[in-house]
Amino acid sequence: MRRTLCIAIGLLLFSASCKESVKKEIGTAPVELKIEPEAIQTAYDLNKFELIPLEFNDLSLVGAIDKLIVEKDKIYILDKEIAKSILCFSIAGKFLFKINSIGDGQGKFSKPFDLVLFDESLQILDIIQKKILVFDLEGNYKHEKPIPFEEQVVNFFPLNQDFTAFHMDGRSFGSEETEFIRVLGNKDSTTTTQGVSDIGSTDAYQIPIEFSKHKGQVSFLHAWTDTIYKISEEGIEPAYLLNFGANRLDEKVKKLPLMDMRKFIMENPYVFNAANLVENDKYLSFQWARSAEGFANSEEQKYVSYYNKSTGRLVHFPLSENWLGNVNLQGPLYGTEDWDKLSKEIRDELIKENGGVLSGDLDTGNPILIKYKLEKE
């Protein structure tokens, strides 16, 4: 049976139609974060990690992790394509409940396209039935609310009780420029602000985590835009600019027809931001990818970067060839790979650290989470 390893970074994790259209982007100069490939390191604190095997039974099978949220003593997993469910586990990996309300009508969804935790509730996006379903943190259905416009949505995030930000699906615009973010009032569905312009076809590369909320402030990073925005009902402010240098996928490339764009990526060097934005008191984290000679000629390399907000230090760590040996991680929130690809030394040490109790659990087929921290600076 295939055994899957999932990685969670504890450092970041535990801690009706529109009536009007208004665009507001605040003119504050963003902080530039320069990504320097030569500064890439492999520094993790190997003395501070733990394994969290997810309990396996007939109800708790995780087919894929499309999004993972850790909140207090619970782990919430979105599996939108295989289990078509939200699964909840304790922080120790014990299965608690599953939301699998497939169907039409009140309290049902076609499939869970996105999951947001907000104000002691789980909010699930159904773009087919054009609604957001609200459950409490124990999985009990509370109510639902319609998406108040006809255009397609990629994902969403409540700014507060009164306003919600929607990421509009830009793919219908193709190589034309479009505004990805629309902020609506929840009571009257009025658009208060919109913005974050880029080429619509870049939405072909959808990333699970584009919104991040910390201390009441919502941030947004769309793959390929290279700008981290602060979003509120009053405006959209560019906060950080990601400088990837000469091989960044620029406007000219992004305007190519989708197949031509993919052909370019196969044959030419590239670097692009891949979102997966996470923020806590100390760090801002995001993911990016590069290829030295094009995807067809050299293996794509993926990295996770951490910006220390107090010191201004920016470090970049590889998601392959790291402290886990041959395991390929998938960013600041989670990764998927076979347990068997861990080196024997690491396998033996992990089992030893956990009193040998994991040896049987590894055959269940459910993921194992690894919580770890960065090396001390």
mmCIF file with all atom_site columns, C-alpha atoms in Angstrom, residues 80-256:
data_model
loop_
_atom_site.group_PDB
_atom_site.id
_atom_site.type_symbol
_atom_site.label_atom_id
_atom_site.label_alt_id
_atom_site.label_comp_id
_atom_site.label_asym_id
_atom_site.label_entity_id
_atom_site.label_seq_id
_atom_site.pdbx_PDB_ins_code
_atom_site.Cartn_x
_atom_site.Cartn_y
_atom_site.Cartn_z
_atom_site.occupancy
_atom_site.B_iso_or_equiv
_atom_site.pdbx_formal_charge
_atom_site.auth_seq_id
_atom_site.auth_comp_id
_atom_site.auth_asym_id
_atom_site.auth_atom_id
_atom_site.pdbx_PDB_model_num
ATOM 1   C CA . LYS A 1 80  ? -11.587 18.202 -2.660  1.00 0.00 ? 80  LYS A CA 1
ATOM 2   C CA . GLU A 1 81  ? -11.081 15.690 -5.472  1.00 0.00 ? 81  GLU A CA 1
ATOM 3   C CA . ILE A 1 82  ? -10.827 12.207 -3.901  1.00 0.00 ? 82  ILE A CA 1
ATOM 4   C CA . ALA A 1 83  ? -12.674 12.122 -0.565  1.00 0.00 ? 83  ALA A CA 1
ATOM 5   C CA . LYS A 1 84  ? -14.540 15.349 -1.453  1.00 0.00 ? 84  LYS A CA 1
ATOM 6   C CA . SER A 1 85  ? -14.519 16.071 2.256   1.00 0.00 ? 85  SER A CA 1
ATOM 7   C CA . ILE A 1 86  ? -13.228 18.138 5.119   1.00 0.00 ? 86  ILE A CA 1
ATOM 8   C CA . LEU A 1 87  ? -11.505 15.881 7.649   1.00 0.00 ? 87  LEU A CA 1
ATOM 9   C CA . CYS A 1 88  ? -10.668 16.931 11.187  1.00 0.00 ? 88  CYS A CA 1
ATOM 10  C CA . PHE A 1 89  ? -8.028  15.373 13.432  1.00 0.00 ? 89  PHE A CA 1
ATOM 11  C CA . SER A 1 90  ? -6.749  16.253 16.887  1.00 0.00 ? 90  SER A CA 1
ATOM 12  C CA . ILE A 1 91  ? -3.297  17.740 17.171  1.00 0.00 ? 91  ILE A CA 1
ATOM 13  C CA . ALA A 1 92  ? -2.099  14.251 18.056  1.00 0.00 ? 92  ALA A CA 1
ATOM 14  C CA . GLY A 1 93  ? -3.628  12.793 14.866  1.00 0.00 ? 93  GLY A CA 1
ATOM 15  C CA . LYS A 1 94  ? -6.799  11.224 16.322  1.00 0.00 ? 94  LYS A CA 1
ATOM 16  C CA . PHE A 1 95  ? -9.704  11.308 13.839  1.00 0.00 ? 95  PHE A CA 1
ATOM 17  C CA . LEU A 1 96  ? -12.550 13.510 15.088  1.00 0.00 ? 96  LEU A CA 1
ATOM 18  C CA . PHE A 1 97  ? -15.056 14.012 12.278  1.00 0.00 ? 97  PHE A CA 1
ATOM 19  C CA . LYS A 1 98  ? -15.612 14.421 8.549   1.00 0.00 ? 98  LYS A CA 1
ATOM 20  C CA . ILE A 1 99  ? -17.835 16.806 6.571   1.00 0.00 ? 99  ILE A CA 1
ATOM 21  C CA . ASN A 1 100 ? -18.977 14.980 3.442   1.00 0.00 ? 100 ASN A CA 1
ATOM 22  C CA . SER A 1 101 ? -22.284 16.649 2.576   1.00 0.00 ? 101 SER A CA 1
ATOM 23  C CA . ILE A 1 102 ? -22.348 15.807 -1.130  1.00 0.00 ? 102 ILE A CA 1
ATOM 24  C CA . GLY A 1 103 ? -25.601 16.671 -2.899  1.00 0.00 ? 103 GLY A CA 1
ATOM 25  C CA . ASP A 1 104 ? -27.911 19.482 -3.921  1.00 0.00 ? 104 ASP A CA 1
ATOM 26  C CA . GLY A 1 105 ? -29.864 21.856 -1.730  1.00 0.00 ? 105 GLY A CA 1
ATOM 27  C CA . GLN A 1 106 ? -29.592 23.221 1.788   1.00 0.00 ? 106 GLN A CA 1
ATOM 28  C CA . GLY A 1 107 ? -26.459 22.139 3.641   1.00 0.00 ? 107 GLY A CA 1
ATOM 29  C CA . LYS A 1 108 ? -25.070 20.214 0.647   1.00 0.00 ? 108 LYS A CA 1
ATOM 30  C CA . PHE A 1 109 ? -22.173 20.925 -1.699  1.00 0.00 ? 109 PHE A CA 1
ATOM 31  C CA . SER A 1 110 ? -21.156 19.592 -5.108  1.00 0.00 ? 110 SER A CA 1
ATOM 32  C CA . LYS A 1 111 ? -17.616 19.333 -3.785  1.00 0.00 ? 111 LYS A CA 1
ATOM 33  C CA . PRO A 1 112 ? -15.579 21.486 -1.399  1.00 0.00 ? 112 PRO A CA 1
ATOM 34  C CA . PHE A 1 113 ? -13.596 23.796 -3.676  1.00 0.00 ? 113 PHE A CA 1
ATOM 35  C CA . ASP A 1 114 ? -12.036 25.802 -0.841  1.00 0.00 ? 114 ASP A CA 1
ATOM 36  C CA . LEU A 1 115 ? -11.960 25.848 2.956   1.00 0.00 ? 115 LEU A CA 1
ATOM 37  C CA . VAL A 1 116 ? -11.560 28.881 5.242   1.00 0.00 ? 116 VAL A CA 1
ATOM 38  C CA . LEU A 1 117 ? -11.513 28.999 9.032   1.00 0.00 ? 117 LEU A CA 1
ATOM 39  C CA . PHE A 1 118 ? -13.046 32.254 10.249  1.00 0.00 ? 118 PHE A CA 1
ATOM 40  C CA . ASP A 1 119 ? -14.597 33.448 13.507  1.00 0.00 ? 119 ASP A CA 1
ATOM 41  C CA . GLU A 1 120 ? -15.023 30.008 15.077  1.00 0.00 ? 120 GLU A CA 1
ATOM 42  C CA . SER A 1 121 ? -16.504 28.558 11.892  1.00 0.00 ? 121 SER A CA 1
ATOM 43  C CA . LEU A 1 122 ? -15.498 26.426 8.926   1.00 0.00 ? 122 LEU A CA 1
ATOM 44  C CA . GLN A 1 123 ? -16.590 28.006 5.648   1.00 0.00 ? 123 GLN A CA 1
ATOM 45  C CA . ILE A 1 124 ? -16.721 25.857 2.501   1.00 0.00 ? 124 ILE A CA 1
ATOM 46  C CA . LEU A 1 125 ? -16.893 27.187 -1.055  1.00 0.00 ? 125 LEU A CA 1
ATOM 47  C CA . ASP A 1 126 ? -19.080 25.473 -3.669  1.00 0.00 ? 126 ASP A CA 1
ATOM 48  C CA . ILE A 1 127 ? -18.585 27.212 -7.019  1.00 0.00 ? 127 ILE A CA 1
ATOM 49  C CA . ILE A 1 128 ? -21.067 24.885 -8.784  1.00 0.00 ? 128 ILE A CA 1
ATOM 50  C CA . GLN A 1 129 ? -24.022 25.787 -6.570  1.00 0.00 ? 129 GLN A CA 1
ATOM 51  C CA . LYS A 1 130 ? -22.527 29.291 -6.057  1.00 0.00 ? 130 LYS A CA 1
ATOM 52  C CA . LYS A 1 131 ? -22.652 29.405 -2.296  1.00 0.00 ? 131 LYS A CA 1
ATOM 53  C CA . ILE A 1 132 ? -20.597 29.325 0.881   1.00 0.00 ? 132 ILE A CA 1
ATOM 54  C CA . LEU A 1 133 ? -21.611 26.814 3.546   1.00 0.00 ? 133 LEU A CA 1
ATOM 55  C CA . VAL A 1 134 ? -20.882 27.554 7.197   1.00 0.00 ? 134 VAL A CA 1
ATOM 56  C CA . PHE A 1 135 ? -20.185 24.833 9.787   1.00 0.00 ? 135 PHE A CA 1
ATOM 57  C CA . ASP A 1 136 ? -19.017 25.140 13.371  1.00 0.00 ? 136 ASP A CA 1
ATOM 58  C CA . LEU A 1 137 ? -15.608 23.839 14.418  1.00 0.00 ? 137 LEU A CA 1
ATOM 59  C CA . GLU A 1 138 ? -17.154 20.500 15.395  1.00 0.00 ? 138 GLU A CA 1
ATOM 60  C CA . GLY A 1 139 ? -18.549 19.924 11.891  1.00 0.00 ? 139 GLY A CA 1
ATOM 61  C CA . ASN A 1 140 ? -22.185 20.863 12.550  1.00 0.00 ? 140 ASN A CA 1
ATOM 62  C CA . TYR A 1 141 ? -23.993 22.689 9.746   1.00 0.00 ? 141 TYR A CA 1
ATOM 63  C CA . LYS A 1 142 ? -25.106 26.215 10.647  1.00 0.00 ? 142 LYS A CA 1
ATOM 64  C CA . HIS A 1 143 ? -26.239 28.059 7.514   1.00 0.00 ? 143 HIS A CA 1
ATOM 65  C CA . GLU A 1 144 ? -25.194 29.015 3.999   1.00 0.00 ? 144 GLU A CA 1
ATOM 66  C CA . LYS A 1 145 ? -24.981 32.201 1.971   1.00 0.00 ? 145 LYS A CA 1
ATOM 67  C CA . PRO A 1 146 ? -25.144 32.677 -1.822  1.00 0.00 ? 146 PRO A CA 1
ATOM 68  C CA . ILE A 1 147 ? -22.286 34.085 -3.880  1.00 0.00 ? 147 ILE A CA 1
ATOM 69  C CA . PRO A 1 148 ? -23.906 37.356 -5.007  1.00 0.00 ? 148 PRO A CA 1
ATOM 70  C CA . PHE A 1 149 ? -22.684 37.509 -8.630  1.00 0.00 ? 149 PHE A CA 1
ATOM 71  C CA . GLU A 1 150 ? -22.580 35.297 -11.720 1.00 0.00 ? 150 GLU A CA 1
ATOM 72  C CA . GLU A 1 151 ? -18.843 35.343 -12.431 1.00 0.00 ? 151 GLU A CA 1
ATOM 73  C CA . GLN A 1 152 ? -16.747 32.362 -11.428 1.00 0.00 ? 152 GLN A CA 1
ATOM 74  C CA . VAL A 1 153 ? -14.768 32.404 -8.180  1.00 0.00 ? 153 VAL A CA 1
ATOM 75  C CA . VAL A 1 154 ? -11.448 30.675 -7.453  1.00 0.00 ? 154 VAL A CA 1
ATOM 76  C CA . ASN A 1 155 ? -11.435 31.142 -3.683  1.00 0.00 ? 155 ASN A CA 1
ATOM 77  C CA . PHE A 1 156 ? -12.492 33.614 -0.990  1.00 0.00 ? 156 PHE A CA 1
ATOM 78  C CA . PHE A 1 157 ? -11.594 34.993 2.419   1.00 0.00 ? 157 PHE A CA 1
ATOM 79  C CA . PRO A 1 158 ? -13.720 36.925 4.964   1.00 0.00 ? 158 PRO A CA 1
ATOM 80  C CA . LEU A 1 159 ? -12.008 40.161 5.972   1.00 0.00 ? 159 LEU A CA 1
ATOM 81  C CA . ASN A 1 160 ? -14.321 40.536 8.953   1.00 0.00 ? 160 ASN A CA 1
ATOM 82  C CA . GLN A 1 161 ? -18.009 40.100 9.764   1.00 0.00 ? 161 GLN A CA 1
ATOM 83  C CA . ASP A 1 162 ? -19.015 42.773 7.222   1.00 0.00 ? 162 ASP A CA 1
ATOM 84  C CA . PHE A 1 163 ? -16.772 42.205 4.187   1.00 0.00 ? 163 PHE A CA 1
ATOM 85  C CA . THR A 1 164 ? -15.477 39.294 2.110   1.00 0.00 ? 164 THR A CA 1
ATOM 86  C CA . ALA A 1 165 ? -12.699 39.229 -0.484  1.00 0.00 ? 165 ALA A CA 1
ATOM 87  C CA . PHE A 1 166 ? -13.259 37.046 -3.561  1.00 0.00 ? 166 PHE A CA 1
ATOM 88  C CA . HIS A 1 167 ? -10.587 35.893 -5.963  1.00 0.00 ? 167 HIS A CA 1
ATOM 89  C CA . MET A 1 168 ? -12.311 36.038 -9.328  1.00 0.00 ? 168 MET A CA 1
ATOM 90  C CA . ASP A 1 169 ? -11.392 33.404 -11.914 1.00 0.00 ? 169 ASP A CA 1
ATOM 91  C CA . GLY A 1 170 ? -9.362  35.203 -14.577 1.00 0.00 ? 170 GLY A CA 1
ATOM 92  C CA . ARG A 1 171 ? -9.188  32.327 -17.049 1.00 0.00 ? 171 ARG A CA 1
ATOM 93  C CA . SER A 1 172 ? -12.154 33.598 -19.070 1.00 0.00 ? 172 SER A CA 1
ATOM 94  C CA . PHE A 1 173 ? -10.027 36.676 -19.884 1.00 0.00 ? 173 PHE A CA 1
ATOM 95  C CA . GLY A 1 174 ? -7.212  34.563 -21.367 1.00 0.00 ? 174 GLY A CA 1
ATOM 96  C CA . SER A 1 175 ? -4.142  36.675 -22.070 1.00 0.00 ? 175 SER A CA 1
ATOM 97  C CA . GLU A 1 176 ? -5.963  39.928 -21.252 1.00 0.00 ? 176 GLU A CA 1
ATOM 98  C CA . GLU A 1 177 ? -5.346  41.760 -17.996 1.00 0.00 ? 177 GLU A CA 1
ATOM 99  C CA . THR A 1 178 ? -7.979  41.455 -15.299 1.00 0.00 ? 178 THR A CA 1
ATOM 100 C CA . GLU A 1 179 ? -8.497  42.352 -11.641 1.00 0.00 ? 179 GLU A CA 1
ATOM 101 C CA . PHE A 1 180 ? -8.395  39.269 -9.471  1.00 0.00 ? 180 PHE A CA 1
ATOM 102 C CA . ILE A 1 181 ? -9.712  40.633 -6.165  1.00 0.00 ? 181 ILE A CA 1
ATOM 103 C CA . ARG A 1 182 ? -13.208 41.943 -5.457  1.00 0.00 ? 182 ARG A CA 1
ATOM 104 C CA . VAL A 1 183 ? -14.229 42.993 -1.930  1.00 0.00 ? 183 VAL A CA 1
ATOM 105 C CA . LEU A 1 184 ? -17.963 42.902 -1.216  1.00 0.00 ? 184 LEU A CA 1
ATOM 106 C CA . GLY A 1 185 ? -20.105 44.029 1.699   1.00 0.00 ? 185 GLY A CA 1
ATOM 107 C CA . ASN A 1 186 ? -21.900 41.016 3.177   1.00 0.00 ? 186 ASN A CA 1
ATOM 108 C CA . LYS A 1 187 ? -25.165 42.879 3.829   1.00 0.00 ? 187 LYS A CA 1
ATOM 109 C CA . ASP A 1 188 ? -25.810 44.606 0.490   1.00 0.00 ? 188 ASP A CA 1
ATOM 110 C CA . SER A 1 189 ? -23.332 42.859 -1.886  1.00 0.00 ? 189 SER A CA 1
ATOM 111 C CA . THR A 1 190 ? -21.834 46.201 -2.864  1.00 0.00 ? 190 THR A CA 1
ATOM 112 C CA . THR A 1 191 ? -18.309 46.124 -4.206  1.00 0.00 ? 191 THR A CA 1
ATOM 113 C CA . THR A 1 192 ? -16.222 48.410 -2.012  1.00 0.00 ? 192 THR A CA 1
ATOM 114 C CA . THR A 1 193 ? -12.881 47.883 -3.718  1.00 0.00 ? 193 THR A CA 1
ATOM 115 C CA . GLN A 1 194 ? -11.230 45.738 -6.370  1.00 0.00 ? 194 GLN A CA 1
ATOM 116 C CA . GLY A 1 195 ? -7.776  45.339 -7.814  1.00 0.00 ? 195 GLY A CA 1
ATOM 117 C CA . VAL A 1 196 ? -4.656  43.147 -8.066  1.00 0.00 ? 196 VAL A CA 1
ATOM 118 C CA . SER A 1 197 ? -4.293  43.245 -11.834 1.00 0.00 ? 197 SER A CA 1
ATOM 119 C CA . ASP A 1 198 ? -2.533  40.546 -13.833 1.00 0.00 ? 198 ASP A CA 1
ATOM 120 C CA . ILE A 1 199 ? -2.967  38.339 -16.884 1.00 0.00 ? 199 ILE A CA 1
ATOM 121 C CA . GLY A 1 200 ? -6.070  36.180 -16.601 1.00 0.00 ? 200 GLY A CA 1
ATOM 122 C CA . SER A 1 201 ? -4.495  32.987 -17.922 1.00 0.00 ? 201 SER A CA 1
ATOM 123 C CA . THR A 1 202 ? -2.191  32.800 -14.896 1.00 0.00 ? 202 THR A CA 1
ATOM 124 C CA . ASP A 1 203 ? -5.195  31.431 -13.004 1.00 0.00 ? 203 ASP A CA 1
ATOM 125 C CA . ALA A 1 204 ? -4.466  28.159 -14.798 1.00 0.00 ? 204 ALA A CA 1
ATOM 126 C CA . TYR A 1 205 ? -1.840  27.753 -12.062 1.00 0.00 ? 205 TYR A CA 1
ATOM 127 C CA . GLN A 1 206 ? -4.040  27.687 -8.993  1.00 0.00 ? 206 GLN A CA 1
ATOM 128 C CA . ILE A 1 207 ? -2.429  27.501 -5.562  1.00 0.00 ? 207 ILE A CA 1
ATOM 129 C CA . PRO A 1 208 ? -4.216  26.311 -2.396  1.00 0.00 ? 208 PRO A CA 1
ATOM 130 C CA . ILE A 1 209 ? -3.149  29.138 -0.087  1.00 0.00 ? 209 ILE A CA 1
ATOM 131 C CA . GLU A 1 210 ? -3.221  32.689 -1.452  1.00 0.00 ? 210 GLU A CA 1
ATOM 132 C CA . PHE A 1 211 ? -4.871  34.443 1.493   1.00 0.00 ? 211 PHE A CA 1
ATOM 133 C CA . SER A 1 212 ? -3.324  34.684 4.951   1.00 0.00 ? 212 SER A CA 1
ATOM 134 C CA . LYS A 1 213 ? -4.712  36.447 8.022   1.00 0.00 ? 213 LYS A CA 1
ATOM 135 C CA . HIS A 1 214 ? -2.663  37.641 10.973  1.00 0.00 ? 214 HIS A CA 1
ATOM 136 C CA . LYS A 1 215 ? -3.816  39.963 13.757  1.00 0.00 ? 215 LYS A CA 1
ATOM 137 C CA . GLY A 1 216 ? -6.875  41.010 11.784  1.00 0.00 ? 216 GLY A CA 1
ATOM 138 C CA . GLN A 1 217 ? -4.913  41.913 8.635   1.00 0.00 ? 217 GLN A CA 1
ATOM 139 C CA . VAL A 1 218 ? -5.544  39.886 5.458   1.00 0.00 ? 218 VAL A CA 1
ATOM 140 C CA . SER A 1 219 ? -2.742  39.444 2.933   1.00 0.00 ? 219 SER A CA 1
ATOM 141 C CA . PHE A 1 220 ? -2.952  38.064 -0.607  1.00 0.00 ? 220 PHE A CA 1
ATOM 142 C CA . LEU A 1 221 ? -0.318  36.594 -2.904  1.00 0.00 ? 221 LEU A CA 1
ATOM 143 C CA . HIS A 1 222 ? -1.324  35.293 -6.323  1.00 0.00 ? 222 HIS A CA 1
ATOM 144 C CA . ALA A 1 223 ? 1.104   33.014 -8.103  1.00 0.00 ? 223 ALA A CA 1
ATOM 145 C CA . TRP A 1 224 ? 3.153   34.964 -10.699 1.00 0.00 ? 224 TRP A CA 1
ATOM 146 C CA . THR A 1 225 ? 2.134   38.458 -9.564  1.00 0.00 ? 225 THR A CA 1
ATOM 147 C CA . ASP A 1 226 ? 5.226   38.838 -7.340  1.00 0.00 ? 226 ASP A CA 1
ATOM 148 C CA . THR A 1 227 ? 3.459   41.282 -5.031  1.00 0.00 ? 227 THR A CA 1
ATOM 149 C CA . ILE A 1 228 ? 2.054   40.572 -1.582  1.00 0.00 ? 228 ILE A CA 1
ATOM 150 C CA . TYR A 1 229 ? -0.974  42.817 -0.977  1.00 0.00 ? 229 TYR A CA 1
ATOM 151 C CA . LYS A 1 230 ? -2.691  43.911 2.216   1.00 0.00 ? 230 LYS A CA 1
ATOM 152 C CA . ILE A 1 231 ? -6.468  43.867 1.647   1.00 0.00 ? 231 ILE A CA 1
ATOM 153 C CA . SER A 1 232 ? -9.222  45.654 3.535   1.00 0.00 ? 232 SER A CA 1
ATOM 154 C CA . GLU A 1 233 ? -12.673 47.059 2.745   1.00 0.00 ? 233 GLU A CA 1
ATOM 155 C CA . GLU A 1 234 ? -10.970 50.449 2.297   1.00 0.00 ? 234 GLU A CA 1
ATOM 156 C CA . GLY A 1 235 ? -8.329  49.492 -0.231  1.00 0.00 ? 235 GLY A CA 1
ATOM 157 C CA . ILE A 1 236 ? -5.630  47.200 -1.555  1.00 0.00 ? 236 ILE A CA 1
ATOM 158 C CA . GLU A 1 237 ? -2.088  48.074 -0.589  1.00 0.00 ? 237 GLU A CA 1
ATOM 159 C CA . PRO A 1 238 ? 1.072   46.487 -2.058  1.00 0.00 ? 238 PRO A CA 1
ATOM 160 C CA . ALA A 1 239 ? 3.140   45.529 0.974   1.00 0.00 ? 239 ALA A CA 1
ATOM 161 C CA . TYR A 1 240 ? 6.010   43.416 -0.378  1.00 0.00 ? 240 TYR A CA 1
ATOM 162 C CA . LEU A 1 241 ? 7.577   43.038 -3.816  1.00 0.00 ? 241 LEU A CA 1
ATOM 163 C CA . LEU A 1 242 ? 9.278   39.718 -4.575  1.00 0.00 ? 242 LEU A CA 1
ATOM 164 C CA . ASN A 1 243 ? 12.314  40.365 -6.784  1.00 0.00 ? 243 ASN A CA 1
ATOM 165 C CA . PHE A 1 244 ? 13.275  37.149 -8.604  1.00 0.00 ? 244 PHE A CA 1
ATOM 166 C CA . GLY A 1 245 ? 15.819  38.737 -10.923 1.00 0.00 ? 245 GLY A CA 1
ATOM 167 C CA . ALA A 1 246 ? 16.457  38.223 -14.639 1.00 0.00 ? 246 ALA A CA 1
ATOM 168 C CA . ASN A 1 247 ? 14.696  34.875 -15.159 1.00 0.00 ? 247 ASN A CA 1
ATOM 169 C CA . ARG A 1 248 ? 11.364  35.964 -13.685 1.00 0.00 ? 248 ARG A CA 1
ATOM 170 C CA . LEU A 1 249 ? 8.373   35.104 -15.891 1.00 0.00 ? 249 LEU A CA 1
ATOM 171 C CA . ASP A 1 250 ? 7.513   38.601 -17.091 1.00 0.00 ? 250 ASP A CA 1
ATOM 172 C CA . GLU A 1 251 ? 4.465   40.304 -18.643 1.00 0.00 ? 251 GLU A CA 1
ATOM 173 C CA . LYS A 1 252 ? 5.445   39.294 -22.190 1.00 0.00 ? 252 LYS A CA 1
ATOM 174 C CA . VAL A 1 253 ? 5.542   35.602 -21.305 1.00 0.00 ? 253 VAL A CA 1
ATOM 175 C CA . LYS A 1 254 ? 2.329   35.744 -19.278 1.00 0.00 ? 254 LYS A CA 1
ATOM 176 C CA . LYS A 1 255 ? 0.455   37.262 -22.249 1.00 0.00 ? 255 LYS A CA 1
ATOM 177 C CA . LEU A 1 256 ? 1.246   34.276 -24.449 1.00 0.00 ? 256 LEU A CA 1
#
